[in-house]
Amino acid sequence: MFVLVEMVDTVRIPPWNFQRQLNEAIAEELNKKLANKVVFNVGLCICLYDITKLDDSYIFPGDGASHTIVHFRYVVFHPFLDEILLGKIKYCSQEGVHVTMGFFDDILIPPESLQQPAKFDEAEQVWLWEYETDEGAHDLYMDQGEDIRFRVTDEMFVDTSPTGPSAAETPAIPGQPVAPPAEEVEKKEAPYTLIGTICDPGLGLLSWWNS
């Protein structure tokens, strides 16, 4: 679930931090820059583990700060495929069951990966499993806040780096027709999403199975 990733970065230390220990000041700057941020194709950065190497520091003309190339290891949340994780149901939608682990919310279990037969209750806005027994069918609701175990089957990284202005934001040319404004604001995409499948409750892995 958590891995150590070796990284290299140039860290800028402002002059008012020169009185501090260099390692301490660098560690603070690295955590301010990376903690709780997603690095593309790496994962969700959690915290600095250690600093392995410091190169020489330089002060450039016009900038009183020092710049140091730092080699370090960072704790990153990046589960491997087929890893089984424990989370809580955040909410349900037509897209599937959305799961949170407290520090990471972008987890989706799509409808085809739920226990079958499953259906979405529009009134309650929850997914339910129509479980067949000798006494008849029972509806097992996947309620918000319930514990759930899932297996990671896929991951998606989206580059959310800033882009240039869209065509709609460019100045209009006099005499030219103006395109109508977009009716809906484009939905913001998560930079890192895990796709999972629900674990077999026959293994005793789901708390809501016993509710």
mmCIF file of N, CA and C in Angstrom, residues 3 5-9 30-47 72-79 104 106 155-161 190-193:
data_model
loop_
_atom_site.group_PDB
_atom_site.id
_atom_site.type_symbol
_atom_site.label_atom_id
_atom_site.label_comp_id
_atom_site.label_asym_id
_atom_site.label_seq_id
_atom_site.Cartn_x
_atom_site.Cartn_y
_atom_site.Cartn_z
ATOM 1 N N VAL A 3 4.801 2.805 -0.389
ATOM 2 C CA VAL A 3 6.107 2.483 -0.951
ATOM 3 C C VAL A 3 7.051 3.661 -0.727
ATOM 4 N N VAL A 5 9.769 5.965 -2.470
ATOM 5 C CA VAL A 5 10.145 6.385 -3.815
ATOM 6 C C VAL A 5 11.354 7.318 -3.721
ATOM 7 N N GLU A 6 12.385 7.006 -4.496
ATOM 8 C CA GLU A 6 13.564 7.869 -4.541
ATOM 9 C C GLU A 6 13.295 9.037 -5.488
ATOM 10 N N MET A 7 13.565 10.239 -5.020
ATOM 11 C CA MET A 7 13.302 11.441 -5.805
ATOM 12 C C MET A 7 14.496 12.389 -5.740
ATOM 13 N N VAL A 8 14.554 13.291 -6.702
ATOM 14 C CA VAL A 8 15.569 14.348 -6.738
ATOM 15 C C VAL A 8 14.852 15.657 -7.053
ATOM 16 N N ASP A 9 15.160 16.693 -6.294
ATOM 17 C CA ASP A 9 14.522 17.985 -6.528
ATOM 18 C C ASP A 9 15.474 19.098 -6.091
ATOM 19 N N LEU A 30 10.286 20.433 1.497
ATOM 20 C CA LEU A 30 9.848 19.278 0.710
ATOM 21 C C LEU A 30 8.447 18.840 1.101
ATOM 22 N N ASN A 31 8.158 18.843 2.397
ATOM 23 C CA ASN A 31 6.814 18.441 2.828
ATOM 24 C C ASN A 31 5.771 19.479 2.421
ATOM 25 N N LYS A 32 6.127 20.764 2.451
ATOM 26 C CA LYS A 32 5.183 21.790 1.996
ATOM 27 C C LYS A 32 4.886 21.626 0.507
ATOM 28 N N LYS A 33 5.880 21.199 -0.237
ATOM 29 C CA LYS A 33 5.718 21.080 -1.687
ATOM 30 C C LYS A 33 5.006 19.790 -2.098
ATOM 31 N N LEU A 34 5.262 18.680 -1.385
ATOM 32 C CA LEU A 34 4.813 17.372 -1.863
ATOM 33 C C LEU A 34 3.721 16.713 -1.019
ATOM 34 N N ALA A 35 3.671 16.954 0.274
ATOM 35 C CA ALA A 35 2.727 16.234 1.134
ATOM 36 C C ALA A 35 1.291 16.444 0.670
ATOM 37 N N ASN A 36 0.557 15.334 0.584
ATOM 38 C CA ASN A 36 -0.852 15.342 0.166
ATOM 39 C C ASN A 36 -1.028 15.787 -1.282
ATOM 40 N N LYS A 37 0.021 15.652 -2.081
ATOM 41 C CA LYS A 37 -0.043 15.955 -3.513
ATOM 42 C C LYS A 37 0.153 14.666 -4.306
ATOM 43 N N VAL A 38 -0.479 14.601 -5.473
ATOM 44 C CA VAL A 38 -0.320 13.453 -6.361
ATOM 45 C C VAL A 38 0.760 13.764 -7.383
ATOM 46 N N VAL A 39 1.747 12.892 -7.472
ATOM 47 C CA VAL A 39 2.780 12.987 -8.497
ATOM 48 C C VAL A 39 2.390 12.045 -9.625
ATOM 49 N N PHE A 40 2.348 12.572 -10.838
ATOM 50 C CA PHE A 40 1.873 11.811 -11.994
ATOM 51 C C PHE A 40 2.668 10.515 -12.149
ATOM 52 N N ASN A 41 1.934 9.406 -12.263
ATOM 53 C CA ASN A 41 2.493 8.061 -12.429
ATOM 54 C C ASN A 41 3.336 7.597 -11.249
ATOM 55 N N VAL A 42 3.212 8.283 -10.109
ATOM 56 C CA VAL A 42 3.937 7.863 -8.908
ATOM 57 C C VAL A 42 2.949 7.501 -7.795
ATOM 58 N N GLY A 43 2.056 8.421 -7.434
ATOM 59 C CA GLY A 43 1.082 8.153 -6.392
ATOM 60 C C GLY A 43 0.857 9.369 -5.518
ATOM 61 N N LEU A 44 0.174 9.148 -4.400
ATOM 62 C CA LEU A 44 -0.129 10.218 -3.453
ATOM 63 C C LEU A 44 1.007 10.316 -2.438
ATOM 64 N N CYS A 45 1.680 11.458 -2.409
ATOM 65 C CA CYS A 45 2.795 11.662 -1.488
ATOM 66 C C CYS A 45 2.266 11.859 -0.067
ATOM 67 N N ILE A 46 2.879 11.184 0.891
ATOM 68 C CA ILE A 46 2.438 11.252 2.279
ATOM 69 C C ILE A 46 3.376 12.115 3.114
ATOM 70 N N CYS A 47 4.649 11.710 3.241
ATOM 71 C CA CYS A 47 5.594 12.476 4.042
ATOM 72 C C CYS A 47 7.017 12.085 3.665
ATOM 73 N N PHE A 72 16.372 12.340 -2.034
ATOM 74 C CA PHE A 72 15.613 11.948 -0.846
ATOM 75 C C PHE A 72 14.669 10.798 -1.173
ATOM 76 N N ARG A 73 14.109 10.214 -0.107
ATOM 77 C CA ARG A 73 13.094 9.162 -0.253
ATOM 78 C C ARG A 73 11.798 9.634 0.393
ATOM 79 N N TYR A 74 10.703 9.394 -0.321
ATOM 80 C CA TYR A 74 9.401 9.882 0.123
ATOM 81 C C TYR A 74 8.431 8.715 0.258
ATOM 82 N N VAL A 75 7.597 8.766 1.310
ATOM 83 C CA VAL A 75 6.552 7.750 1.493
ATOM 84 C C VAL A 75 5.383 8.091 0.581
ATOM 85 N N VAL A 76 4.992 7.128 -0.252
ATOM 86 C CA VAL A 76 3.950 7.361 -1.257
ATOM 87 C C VAL A 76 2.884 6.271 -1.146
ATOM 88 N N PHE A 77 1.634 6.698 -1.220
ATOM 89 C CA PHE A 77 0.516 5.757 -1.274
ATOM 90 C C PHE A 77 0.323 5.324 -2.723
ATOM 91 N N HIS A 78 0.624 4.064 -3.003
ATOM 92 C CA HIS A 78 0.486 3.524 -4.355
ATOM 93 C C HIS A 78 0.284 2.012 -4.249
ATOM 94 N N PRO A 79 -0.958 1.574 -3.999
ATOM 95 C CA PRO A 79 -1.216 0.139 -3.868
ATOM 96 C C PRO A 79 -0.883 -0.605 -5.158
ATOM 97 N N PHE A 104 -7.561 9.249 1.552
ATOM 98 C CA PHE A 104 -7.672 9.147 0.096
ATOM 99 C C PHE A 104 -9.095 8.770 -0.263
ATOM 100 N N ASP A 106 -10.521 8.969 -3.715
ATOM 101 C CA ASP A 106 -10.810 8.704 -5.125
ATOM 102 C C ASP A 106 -10.710 7.216 -5.440
ATOM 103 N N GLU A 155 -5.781 1.365 -11.983
ATOM 104 C CA GLU A 155 -5.507 2.704 -11.503
ATOM 105 C C GLU A 155 -5.477 3.661 -12.683
ATOM 106 N N MET A 156 -5.824 4.907 -12.434
ATOM 107 C CA MET A 156 -5.839 5.912 -13.492
ATOM 108 C C MET A 156 -5.152 7.170 -12.998
ATOM 109 N N PHE A 157 -4.172 7.626 -13.767
ATOM 110 C CA PHE A 157 -3.530 8.905 -13.507
ATOM 111 C C PHE A 157 -3.978 9.891 -14.577
ATOM 112 N N VAL A 158 -4.307 11.105 -14.165
ATOM 113 C CA VAL A 158 -4.712 12.169 -15.079
ATOM 114 C C VAL A 158 -3.786 13.355 -14.865
ATOM 115 N N ASP A 159 -3.194 13.830 -15.954
ATOM 116 C CA ASP A 159 -2.315 14.996 -15.863
ATOM 117 C C ASP A 159 -3.172 16.243 -15.705
ATOM 118 N N THR A 160 -3.138 16.835 -14.510
ATOM 119 C CA THR A 160 -3.961 18.007 -14.222
ATOM 120 C C THR A 160 -3.130 19.292 -14.241
ATOM 121 N N SER A 161 -2.001 19.262 -14.923
ATOM 122 C CA SER A 161 -1.174 20.463 -15.025
ATOM 123 C C SER A 161 -1.947 21.571 -15.727
ATOM 124 N N ALA A 190 -10.106 13.853 -11.022
ATOM 125 C CA ALA A 190 -9.164 13.528 -9.961
ATOM 126 C C ALA A 190 -7.832 13.130 -10.591
ATOM 127 N N PRO A 191 -6.706 13.564 -10.016
ATOM 128 C CA PRO A 191 -5.410 13.227 -10.608
ATOM 129 C C PRO A 191 -5.037 11.757 -10.472
ATOM 130 N N TYR A 192 -5.619 11.069 -9.485
ATOM 131 C CA TYR A 192 -5.258 9.672 -9.240
ATOM 132 C C TYR A 192 -6.495 8.947 -8.721
ATOM 133 N N THR A 193 -6.916 7.909 -9.420
ATOM 134 C CA THR A 193 -8.114 7.162 -9.050
ATOM 135 C C THR A 193 -7.809 5.675 -9.023
#
